[in-house]
Every structure is written in C-alpha cells, then in structure tokens.
CSV table of C-alpha atoms in Angstrom, one decimal:
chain,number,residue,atom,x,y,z
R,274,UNK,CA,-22.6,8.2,17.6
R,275,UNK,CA,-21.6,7.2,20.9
R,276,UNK,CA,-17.8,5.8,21.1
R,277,UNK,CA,-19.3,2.9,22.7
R,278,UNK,CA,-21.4,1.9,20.0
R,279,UNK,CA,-18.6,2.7,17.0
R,280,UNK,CA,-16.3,-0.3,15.2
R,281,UNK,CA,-13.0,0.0,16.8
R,282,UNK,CA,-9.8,-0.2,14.1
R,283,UNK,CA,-6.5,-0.5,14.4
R,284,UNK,CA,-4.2,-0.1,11.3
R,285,UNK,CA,-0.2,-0.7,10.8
R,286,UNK,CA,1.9,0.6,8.9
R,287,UNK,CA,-0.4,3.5,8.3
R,288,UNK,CA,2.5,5.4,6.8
R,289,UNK,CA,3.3,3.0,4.2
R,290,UNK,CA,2.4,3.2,0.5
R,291,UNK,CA,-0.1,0.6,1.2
R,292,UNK,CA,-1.3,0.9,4.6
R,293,UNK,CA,-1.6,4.7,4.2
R,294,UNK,CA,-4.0,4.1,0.9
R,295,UNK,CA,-6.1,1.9,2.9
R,296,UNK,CA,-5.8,4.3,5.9
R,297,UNK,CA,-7.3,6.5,3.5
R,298,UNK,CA,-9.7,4.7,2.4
R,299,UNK,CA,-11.5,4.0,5.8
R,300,UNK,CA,-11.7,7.8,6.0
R,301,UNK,CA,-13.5,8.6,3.1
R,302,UNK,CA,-15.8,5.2,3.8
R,303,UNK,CA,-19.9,6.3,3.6
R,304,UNK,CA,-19.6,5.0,7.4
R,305,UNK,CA,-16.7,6.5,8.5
R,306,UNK,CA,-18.5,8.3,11.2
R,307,UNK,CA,-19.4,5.2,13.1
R,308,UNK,CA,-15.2,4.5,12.6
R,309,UNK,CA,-12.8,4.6,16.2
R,310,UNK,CA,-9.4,4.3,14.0
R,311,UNK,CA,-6.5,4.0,15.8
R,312,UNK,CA,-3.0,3.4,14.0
R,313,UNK,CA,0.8,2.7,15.0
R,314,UNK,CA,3.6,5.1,13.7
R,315,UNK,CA,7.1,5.6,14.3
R,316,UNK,CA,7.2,9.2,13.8
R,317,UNK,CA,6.4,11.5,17.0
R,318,UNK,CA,6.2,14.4,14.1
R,319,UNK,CA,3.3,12.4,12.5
R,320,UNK,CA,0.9,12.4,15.7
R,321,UNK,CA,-0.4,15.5,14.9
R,322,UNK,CA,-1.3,15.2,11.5
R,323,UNK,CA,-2.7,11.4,12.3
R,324,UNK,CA,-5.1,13.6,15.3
R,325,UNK,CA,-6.0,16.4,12.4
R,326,UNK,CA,-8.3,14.2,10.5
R,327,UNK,CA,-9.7,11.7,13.1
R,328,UNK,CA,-6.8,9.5,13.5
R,329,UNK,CA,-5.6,8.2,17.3
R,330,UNK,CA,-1.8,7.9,16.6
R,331,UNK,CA,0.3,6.1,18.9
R,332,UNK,CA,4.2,6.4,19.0
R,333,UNK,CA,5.4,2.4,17.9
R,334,UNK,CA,6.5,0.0,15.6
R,335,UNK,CA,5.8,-3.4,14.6
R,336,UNK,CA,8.7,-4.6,17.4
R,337,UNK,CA,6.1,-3.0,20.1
R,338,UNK,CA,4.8,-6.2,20.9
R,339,UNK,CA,3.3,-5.1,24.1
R,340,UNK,CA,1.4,-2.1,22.1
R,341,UNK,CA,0.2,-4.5,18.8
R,342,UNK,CA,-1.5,-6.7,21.9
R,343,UNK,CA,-3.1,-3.8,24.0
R,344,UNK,CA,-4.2,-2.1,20.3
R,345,UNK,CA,-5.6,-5.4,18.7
R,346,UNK,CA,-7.1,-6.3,22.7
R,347,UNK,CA,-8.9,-3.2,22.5
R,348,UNK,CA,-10.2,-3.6,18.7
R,349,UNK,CA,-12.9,-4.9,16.7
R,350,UNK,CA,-11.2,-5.1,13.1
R,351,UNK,CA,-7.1,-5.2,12.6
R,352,UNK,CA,-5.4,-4.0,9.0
R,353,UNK,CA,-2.4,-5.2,9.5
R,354,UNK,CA,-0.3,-3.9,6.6
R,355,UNK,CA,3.5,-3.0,7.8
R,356,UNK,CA,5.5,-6.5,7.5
R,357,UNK,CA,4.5,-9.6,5.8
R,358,UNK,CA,7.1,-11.7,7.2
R,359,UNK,CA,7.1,-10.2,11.0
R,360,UNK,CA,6.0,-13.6,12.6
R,361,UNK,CA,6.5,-12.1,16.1
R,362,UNK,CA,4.2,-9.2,15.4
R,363,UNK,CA,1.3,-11.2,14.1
R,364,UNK,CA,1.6,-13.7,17.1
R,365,UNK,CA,1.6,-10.4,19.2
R,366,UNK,CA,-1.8,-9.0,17.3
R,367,UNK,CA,-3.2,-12.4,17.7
R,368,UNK,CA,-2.5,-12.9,21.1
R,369,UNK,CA,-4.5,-9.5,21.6
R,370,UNK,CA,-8.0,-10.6,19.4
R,371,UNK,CA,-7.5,-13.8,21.4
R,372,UNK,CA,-7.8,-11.4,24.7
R,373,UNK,CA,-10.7,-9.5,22.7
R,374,UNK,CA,-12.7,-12.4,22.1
R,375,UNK,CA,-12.5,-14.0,25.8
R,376,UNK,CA,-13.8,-10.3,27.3
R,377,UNK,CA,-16.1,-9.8,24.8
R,378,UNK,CA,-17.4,-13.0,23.3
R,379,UNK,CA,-17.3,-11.3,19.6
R,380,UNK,CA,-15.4,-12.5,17.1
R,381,UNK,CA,-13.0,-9.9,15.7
R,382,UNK,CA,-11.7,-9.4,12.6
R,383,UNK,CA,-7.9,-9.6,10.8
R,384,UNK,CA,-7.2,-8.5,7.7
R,385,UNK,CA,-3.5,-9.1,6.8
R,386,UNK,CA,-1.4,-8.4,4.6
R,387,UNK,CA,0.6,-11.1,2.4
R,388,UNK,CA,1.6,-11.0,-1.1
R,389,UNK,CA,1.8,-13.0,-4.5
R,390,UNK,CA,6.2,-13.0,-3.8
R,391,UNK,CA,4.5,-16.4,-1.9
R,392,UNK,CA,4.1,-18.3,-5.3
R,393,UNK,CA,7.7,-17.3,-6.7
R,394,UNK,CA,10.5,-19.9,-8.4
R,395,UNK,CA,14.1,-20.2,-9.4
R,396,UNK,CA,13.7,-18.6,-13.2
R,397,UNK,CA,16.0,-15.9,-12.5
R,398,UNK,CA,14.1,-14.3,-15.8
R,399,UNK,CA,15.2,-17.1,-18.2
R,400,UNK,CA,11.8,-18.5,-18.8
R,401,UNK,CA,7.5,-18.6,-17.9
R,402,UNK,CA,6.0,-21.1,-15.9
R,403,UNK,CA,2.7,-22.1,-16.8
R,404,UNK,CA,1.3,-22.7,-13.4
R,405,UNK,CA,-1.4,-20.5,-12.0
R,406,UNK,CA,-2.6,-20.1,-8.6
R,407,UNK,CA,-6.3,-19.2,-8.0
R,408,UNK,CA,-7.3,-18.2,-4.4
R,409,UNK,CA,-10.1,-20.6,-5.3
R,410,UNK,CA,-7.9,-23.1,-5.1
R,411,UNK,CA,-7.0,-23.7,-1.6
R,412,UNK,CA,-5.3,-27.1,-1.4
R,413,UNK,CA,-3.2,-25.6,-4.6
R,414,UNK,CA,-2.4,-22.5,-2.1
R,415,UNK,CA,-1.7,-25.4,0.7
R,416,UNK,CA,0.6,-27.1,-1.2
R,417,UNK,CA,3.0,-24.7,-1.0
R,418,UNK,CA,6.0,-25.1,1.4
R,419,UNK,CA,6.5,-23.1,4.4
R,420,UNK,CA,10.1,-22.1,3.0
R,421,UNK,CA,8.5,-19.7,0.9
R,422,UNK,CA,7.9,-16.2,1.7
R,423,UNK,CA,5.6,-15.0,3.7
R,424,UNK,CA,4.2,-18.4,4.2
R,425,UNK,CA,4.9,-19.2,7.8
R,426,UNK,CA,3.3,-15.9,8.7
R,427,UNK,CA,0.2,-17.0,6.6
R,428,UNK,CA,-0.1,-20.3,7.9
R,429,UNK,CA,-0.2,-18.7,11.1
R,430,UNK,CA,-3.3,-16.5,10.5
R,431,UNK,CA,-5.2,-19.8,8.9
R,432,UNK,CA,-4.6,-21.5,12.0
R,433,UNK,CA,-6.2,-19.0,14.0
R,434,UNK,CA,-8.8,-18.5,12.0
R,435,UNK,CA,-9.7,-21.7,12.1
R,436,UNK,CA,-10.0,-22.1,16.1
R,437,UNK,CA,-12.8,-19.9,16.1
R,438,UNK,CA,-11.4,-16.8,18.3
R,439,UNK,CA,-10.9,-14.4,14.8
R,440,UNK,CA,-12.2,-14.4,11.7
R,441,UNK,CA,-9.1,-14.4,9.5
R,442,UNK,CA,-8.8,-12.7,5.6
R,443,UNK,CA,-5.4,-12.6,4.0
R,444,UNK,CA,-4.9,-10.3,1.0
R,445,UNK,CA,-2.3,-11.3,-1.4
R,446,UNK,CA,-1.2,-8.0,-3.6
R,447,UNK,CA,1.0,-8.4,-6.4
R,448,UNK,CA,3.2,-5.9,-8.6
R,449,UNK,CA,1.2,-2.5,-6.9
R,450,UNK,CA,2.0,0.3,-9.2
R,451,UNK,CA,1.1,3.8,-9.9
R,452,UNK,CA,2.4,6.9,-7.3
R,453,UNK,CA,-0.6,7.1,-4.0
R,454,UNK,CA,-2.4,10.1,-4.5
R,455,UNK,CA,-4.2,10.2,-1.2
R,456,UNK,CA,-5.5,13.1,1.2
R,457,UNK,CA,-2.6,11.5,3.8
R,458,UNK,CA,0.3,12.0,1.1
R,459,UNK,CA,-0.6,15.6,0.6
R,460,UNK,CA,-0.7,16.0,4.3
R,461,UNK,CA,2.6,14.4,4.5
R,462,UNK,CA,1.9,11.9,6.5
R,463,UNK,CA,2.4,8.8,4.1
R,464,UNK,CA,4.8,7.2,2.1
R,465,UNK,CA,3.4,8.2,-2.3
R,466,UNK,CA,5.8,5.1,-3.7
R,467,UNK,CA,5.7,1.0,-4.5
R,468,UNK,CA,9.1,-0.8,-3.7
R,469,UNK,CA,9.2,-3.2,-6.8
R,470,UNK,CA,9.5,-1.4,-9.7
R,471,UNK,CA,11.0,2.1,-7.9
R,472,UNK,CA,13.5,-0.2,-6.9
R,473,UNK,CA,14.4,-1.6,-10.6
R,474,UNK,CA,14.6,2.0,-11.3
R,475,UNK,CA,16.6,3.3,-8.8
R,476,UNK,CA,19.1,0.3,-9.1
R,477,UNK,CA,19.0,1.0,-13.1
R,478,UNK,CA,20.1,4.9,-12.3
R,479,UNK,CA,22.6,3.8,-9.9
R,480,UNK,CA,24.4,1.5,-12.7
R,481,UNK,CA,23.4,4.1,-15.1
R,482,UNK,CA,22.1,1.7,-17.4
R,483,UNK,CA,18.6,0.0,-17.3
R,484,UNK,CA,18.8,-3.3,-16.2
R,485,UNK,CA,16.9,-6.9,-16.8
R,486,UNK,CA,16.8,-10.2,-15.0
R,487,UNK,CA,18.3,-13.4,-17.3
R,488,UNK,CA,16.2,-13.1,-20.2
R,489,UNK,CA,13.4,-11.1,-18.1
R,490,UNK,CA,10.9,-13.8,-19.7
R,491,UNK,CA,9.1,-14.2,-16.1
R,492,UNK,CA,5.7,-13.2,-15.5
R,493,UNK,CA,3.9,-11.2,-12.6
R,494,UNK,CA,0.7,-9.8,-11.9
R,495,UNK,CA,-0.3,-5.9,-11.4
R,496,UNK,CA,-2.7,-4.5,-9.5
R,497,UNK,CA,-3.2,0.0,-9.3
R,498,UNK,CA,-2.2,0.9,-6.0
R,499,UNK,CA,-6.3,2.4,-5.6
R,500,UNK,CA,-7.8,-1.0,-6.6
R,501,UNK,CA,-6.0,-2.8,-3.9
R,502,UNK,CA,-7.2,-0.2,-1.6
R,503,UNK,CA,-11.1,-1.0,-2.8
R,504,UNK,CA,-10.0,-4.5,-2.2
R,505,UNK,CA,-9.2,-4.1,1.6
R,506,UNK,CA,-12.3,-2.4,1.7
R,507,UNK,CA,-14.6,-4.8,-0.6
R,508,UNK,CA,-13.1,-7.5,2.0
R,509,UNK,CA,-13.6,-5.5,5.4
R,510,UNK,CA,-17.4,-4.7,4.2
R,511,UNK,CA,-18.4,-8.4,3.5
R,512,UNK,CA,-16.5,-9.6,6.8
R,513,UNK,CA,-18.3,-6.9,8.8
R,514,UNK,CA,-21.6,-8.2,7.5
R,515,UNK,CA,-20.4,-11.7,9.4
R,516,UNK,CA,-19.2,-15.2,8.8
R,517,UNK,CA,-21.2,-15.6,5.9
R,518,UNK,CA,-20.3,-12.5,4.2
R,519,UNK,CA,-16.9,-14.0,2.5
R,520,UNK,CA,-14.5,-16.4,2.7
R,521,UNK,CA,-12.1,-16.5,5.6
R,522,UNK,CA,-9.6,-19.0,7.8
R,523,UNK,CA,-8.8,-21.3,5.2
R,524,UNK,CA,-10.7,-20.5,2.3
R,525,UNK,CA,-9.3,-16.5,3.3
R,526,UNK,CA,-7.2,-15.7,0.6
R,527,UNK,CA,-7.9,-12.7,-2.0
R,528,UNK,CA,-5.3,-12.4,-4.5
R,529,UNK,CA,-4.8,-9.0,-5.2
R,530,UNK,CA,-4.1,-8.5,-9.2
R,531,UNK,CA,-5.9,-7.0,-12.4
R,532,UNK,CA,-3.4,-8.0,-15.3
R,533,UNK,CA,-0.5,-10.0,-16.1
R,534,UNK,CA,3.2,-8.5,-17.4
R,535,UNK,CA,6.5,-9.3,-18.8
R,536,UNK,CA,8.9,-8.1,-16.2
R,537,UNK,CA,12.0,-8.0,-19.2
R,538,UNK,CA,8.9,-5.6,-20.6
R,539,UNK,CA,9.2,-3.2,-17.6
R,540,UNK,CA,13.2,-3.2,-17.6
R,541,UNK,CA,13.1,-2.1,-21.3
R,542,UNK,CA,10.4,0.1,-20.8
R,543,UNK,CA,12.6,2.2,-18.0
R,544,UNK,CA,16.3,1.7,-20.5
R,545,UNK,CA,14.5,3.4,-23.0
R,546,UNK,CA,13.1,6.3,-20.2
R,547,UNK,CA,16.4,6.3,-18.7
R,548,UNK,CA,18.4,6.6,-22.4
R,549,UNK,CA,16.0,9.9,-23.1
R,550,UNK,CA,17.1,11.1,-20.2
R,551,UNK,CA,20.8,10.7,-20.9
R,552,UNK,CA,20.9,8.9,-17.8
R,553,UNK,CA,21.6,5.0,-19.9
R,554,UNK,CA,24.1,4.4,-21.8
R,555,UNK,CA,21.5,2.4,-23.8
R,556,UNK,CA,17.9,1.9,-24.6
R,557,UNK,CA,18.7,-1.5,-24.3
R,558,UNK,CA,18.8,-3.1,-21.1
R,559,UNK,CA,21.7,-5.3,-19.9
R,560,UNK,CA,21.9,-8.1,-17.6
R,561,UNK,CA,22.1,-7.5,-14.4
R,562,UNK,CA,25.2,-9.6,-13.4
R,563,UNK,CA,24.8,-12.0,-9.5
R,564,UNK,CA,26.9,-9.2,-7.5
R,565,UNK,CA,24.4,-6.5,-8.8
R,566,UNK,CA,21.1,-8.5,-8.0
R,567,UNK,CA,22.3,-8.8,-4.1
R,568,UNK,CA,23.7,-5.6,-3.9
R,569,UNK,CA,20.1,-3.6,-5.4
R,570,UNK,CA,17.5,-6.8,-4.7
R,571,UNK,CA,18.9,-8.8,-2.4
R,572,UNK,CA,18.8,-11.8,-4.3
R,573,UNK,CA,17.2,-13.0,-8.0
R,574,UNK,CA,13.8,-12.6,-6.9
R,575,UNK,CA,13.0,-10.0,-10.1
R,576,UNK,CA,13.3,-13.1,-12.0
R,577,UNK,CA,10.5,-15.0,-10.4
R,578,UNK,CA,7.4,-15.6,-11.8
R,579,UNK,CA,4.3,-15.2,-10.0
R,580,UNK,CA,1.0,-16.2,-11.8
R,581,UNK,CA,-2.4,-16.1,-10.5
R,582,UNK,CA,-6.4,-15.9,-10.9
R,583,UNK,CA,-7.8,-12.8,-8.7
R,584,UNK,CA,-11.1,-15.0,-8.4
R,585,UNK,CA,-12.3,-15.0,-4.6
R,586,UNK,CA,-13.0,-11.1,-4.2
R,587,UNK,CA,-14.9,-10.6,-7.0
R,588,UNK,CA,-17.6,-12.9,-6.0
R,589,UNK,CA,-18.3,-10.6,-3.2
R,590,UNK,CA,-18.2,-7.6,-5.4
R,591,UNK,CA,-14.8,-6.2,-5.8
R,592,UNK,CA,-14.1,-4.5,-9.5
R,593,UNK,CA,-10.7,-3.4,-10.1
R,594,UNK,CA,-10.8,-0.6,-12.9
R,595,UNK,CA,-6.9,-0.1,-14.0
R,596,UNK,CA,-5.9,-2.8,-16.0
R,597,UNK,CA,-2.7,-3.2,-18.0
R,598,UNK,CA,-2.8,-0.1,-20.0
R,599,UNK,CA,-2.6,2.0,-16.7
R,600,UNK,CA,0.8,0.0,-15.8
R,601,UNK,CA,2.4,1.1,-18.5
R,602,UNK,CA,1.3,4.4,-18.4
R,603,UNK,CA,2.3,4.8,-14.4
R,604,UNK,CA,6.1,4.0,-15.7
R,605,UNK,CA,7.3,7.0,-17.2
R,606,UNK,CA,6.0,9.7,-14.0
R,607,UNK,CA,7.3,6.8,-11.8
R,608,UNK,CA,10.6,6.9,-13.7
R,609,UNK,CA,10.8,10.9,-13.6
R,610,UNK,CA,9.8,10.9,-9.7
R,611,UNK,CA,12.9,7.8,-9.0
R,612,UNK,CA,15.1,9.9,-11.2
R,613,UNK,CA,14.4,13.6,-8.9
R,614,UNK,CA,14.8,12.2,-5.9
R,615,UNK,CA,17.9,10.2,-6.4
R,616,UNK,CA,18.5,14.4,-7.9
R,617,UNK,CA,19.2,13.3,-11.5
C-alpha cells in the first residue's frame, strides 16, 4: 500500500505496561498493513527494536511538547497512553490535530487515556459506597469536580471534542492486572507489570508484612491487562468507521472494567503469599499506619472506592473474557515476580 494512502498513528508511552499492550495490539490488527505507526520513547537503546517490527521510534518524552505537536500534526489517530494527568502534554497533542485538521480538512482521532482513580472518595478502606458510575451516564460523569484526578485533563479532551476539530474517546481503565505477555515484552522493549497492586506488594515486602487500608472494605473494579487492550482497539475500529461509529466528545467515555473486588481481599490474599514465603510475619495483614501510606502510595488512595458500569463499549462490540476468577489467579505469579525482583 502506498504510505500516502495508509492511517497514520502515533502512540505514547509505547513502553509502558499499557501503551505497549495496545502498541501490540495494532501490530497484530488484520489491517495492520495499511498501519504508518509512529511512537515516542525515552530510550535511544529502544529505537532499534521499535524499527525491527515496523515501528518509527522517535527519541522523547511527554515534556517534548514541540515533538507531541509535530507527531499528532502529522497523524490521523493519537493513543495517548503515557500520563493521565500531563495537562501540558495533551494541550500540546491537541494543538497538533488542531494543525491536522486546518491542512487537511479531516477530522482526526484521540484516544486518551484516563482512569476510574477519577471516581475515588475519602474511605481510607473503612467502608463501600454504594454509588456507581456508568459511562452511560454522562451528566453523573459531569458532576464530578475538576479537583479530582485526572479530571481537568479529561475535561480538556471533551471540550475539544466538542468544537468539531477531533473526534475525542477517553478510556477509563480500572484495577489492570495480570503480567503483559506481548511480542514487545519478549523483545524487551516494554514494561510486563501494573502499578496498583505490584505496588501493595512491593510496599508489603518492604515492611515485611502484608498490608491493608483501614478495614480494606472499599471496592474497585478489574479489568485483564489483554481486555483493555481489545478495548482500545474495539474503540479505534468503531471511531475509524466515522462519527457514527461510537460515542465520542461528551458522550466519549468507555469505562474500562470486567469485575468488581474487595481491595482488603487483595491485601490478604498477598499476607497469606508473602507468610508462605517466609517473607510476613503473618498471614494476616496489618494496617498500614498514615506515615506508611505516603511513604509507599503517596497518600490513602488504596482506600478509595471506585464503582462503575463498563456499559458504553459493549454496545459497539467489545467482550472482555477474564473476569474475576482470572484476578485472583494473576496474584500469586504477580506476587512471585514483585518478590524476585526486589531479589527475595
């Protein structure tokens, strides 16, 4: 196919656990061939092996601003997956599909990444809400306050969505588990592992005792690290079939999540890994005390509760296949992996 005539991509954080899977993805698409993908990376090492299976890799980061406006300038469809809270960076990429659309008169395409951390309260584990966001439900969505995160970023994208120069879809994951298993991670090139619950375990081995939030009562959604892949892709095959194909600018919002957990579940899950390993004290987890949340988390937010309905992106076909069973499976080889490379 002529390069004139193929759909030009640009992808960040193509490195990342989730940008990488979705990087992935694209390649092993039924229409890759008609693909022009070109992705950011820090790495200089990592060109290379970007070049060796297709891949135009350009030396960057999301603090490039220059390079996100030249790269989303020169594209068709955007993935942005490296920050969701980089405000500067999406103004950047938008500034560039602005560009695109004034040369070109075609609309181009965003897809961004967010996350359900948008919905999250003050429970610090000690109890469940019952309120439940569906991506349905977008003056519920709307209601929230810019304050929390990711929001400002999002609001952002919806406003530019809705002035007509891009066509705007914002893809919400939740808890992603499971280790990536992609052609890119056995070439090295990106990062296998999630940060949420790697993070309560590497925190847990550090105090050498698995740890919960308050009375870890909150609730959060899961999603398999490969079903949020097919989701980015479910989403960037009905946008490239046009404005009709699914919802977008306001009513853009996909909810990323197949299951529902007790987060106190997860923390005893990983004491009772961690006591097997003689690595706890206990199979019982223990509170984690204020001074221990900053220091590993930065803050309570493992005692949050994030509820929702994953409604939108099955209407236009997307069918997650891990559900709960598979996160509780994924935690023992998750657990093992933490616990080699912090060399326990």
């Amino acid at each position: 196919m002529p390069e004139s005539n193929k759909t030009r991509i640009f992808v960040t954080g193509a490195t990342g656990y989730i940008g990488g899977s979705v990087l992935s993805a694209l390649l092993s698409h039924p229409r890759a061939e008609s693909f022009q993908i070109t992705v950011l990376t820090r790495s200089a090492e990592k060109v290379e092996l970007f070049n060796s299976v297709g891949v135009v890799a350009v030396v960057g980061s999301n603090q490039d601003l220059e390079k996100l406006t030249e790269h989303a300038r020169d594209s068709d469809v955007v993935f942005a997956c490296a920050d969701a809270d980089d405000l500067q960076a999406v103004k950047a990429i938008l500034l560039g599909l602005k560009k695109r659309y004034g040369e070109t008169n075609k609309v181009p395409i965003l897809i961004h990444t967010s996350g359900t951390g948008i919905l999250i309260d003050d429970a610090a584990g000690n109890y469940a809400t019952d309120k439940i966001y569906s991506d349905l439900d977008i003056p519920m969505i709307e209601s929230l306050p810019k304050t929390q995160p990711h929001r400002e970023v999002d609001i952002e994208i919806v406003a530019a969505g809705e002035t007509g120069y891009v066509r705007t879809y914002i893809i919400l994951p939740s808890t992603i588990y499971g280790i990536a298993d992609t052609s890119l991670v056995k070439l090295g090139i990106q990062n296998p592992y999630s940060i949420q619950i790697p993070g309560l375990i590497k925190a847990s081995i550090k105090r050498k005792q698995g740890g919960v939030v308050g009375k870890g009562l909150n609730l959060w959604p899961n999603i398999h690290i490969n079903d949020i892949a097919t989701l980015y892709i479910t989403v960037f095959d009905a946008a490239m079939k046009g404005p009709g194909g699914a919802g977008h600018g306001r009513e853009g919002f996909y909810f990323g999540a197949n299951g529902e957990h007790r987060v106190g579940r997860i923390s005893e899950i990983i004491a009772e890994l961690l006591y097997e390993m003689k690595v706890g004290k206990s199979p019982e987890p223990t509170v984690f005390t204020e001074e221990e949340l900053q220091k590993y988390f930065g803050g309570p937010y493992l005692g949050s509760n994030s509820r929702v309905r994953a409604e939108r992106a099955k209407l236009i076909g997307w069918n997650p296949v891990h559900a709960i069973d598979s996160l509780w499976a994924s935690l023992k080889p998750e657990t093992e992996a933490v616990a080699q490379i912090q060399n326990i």
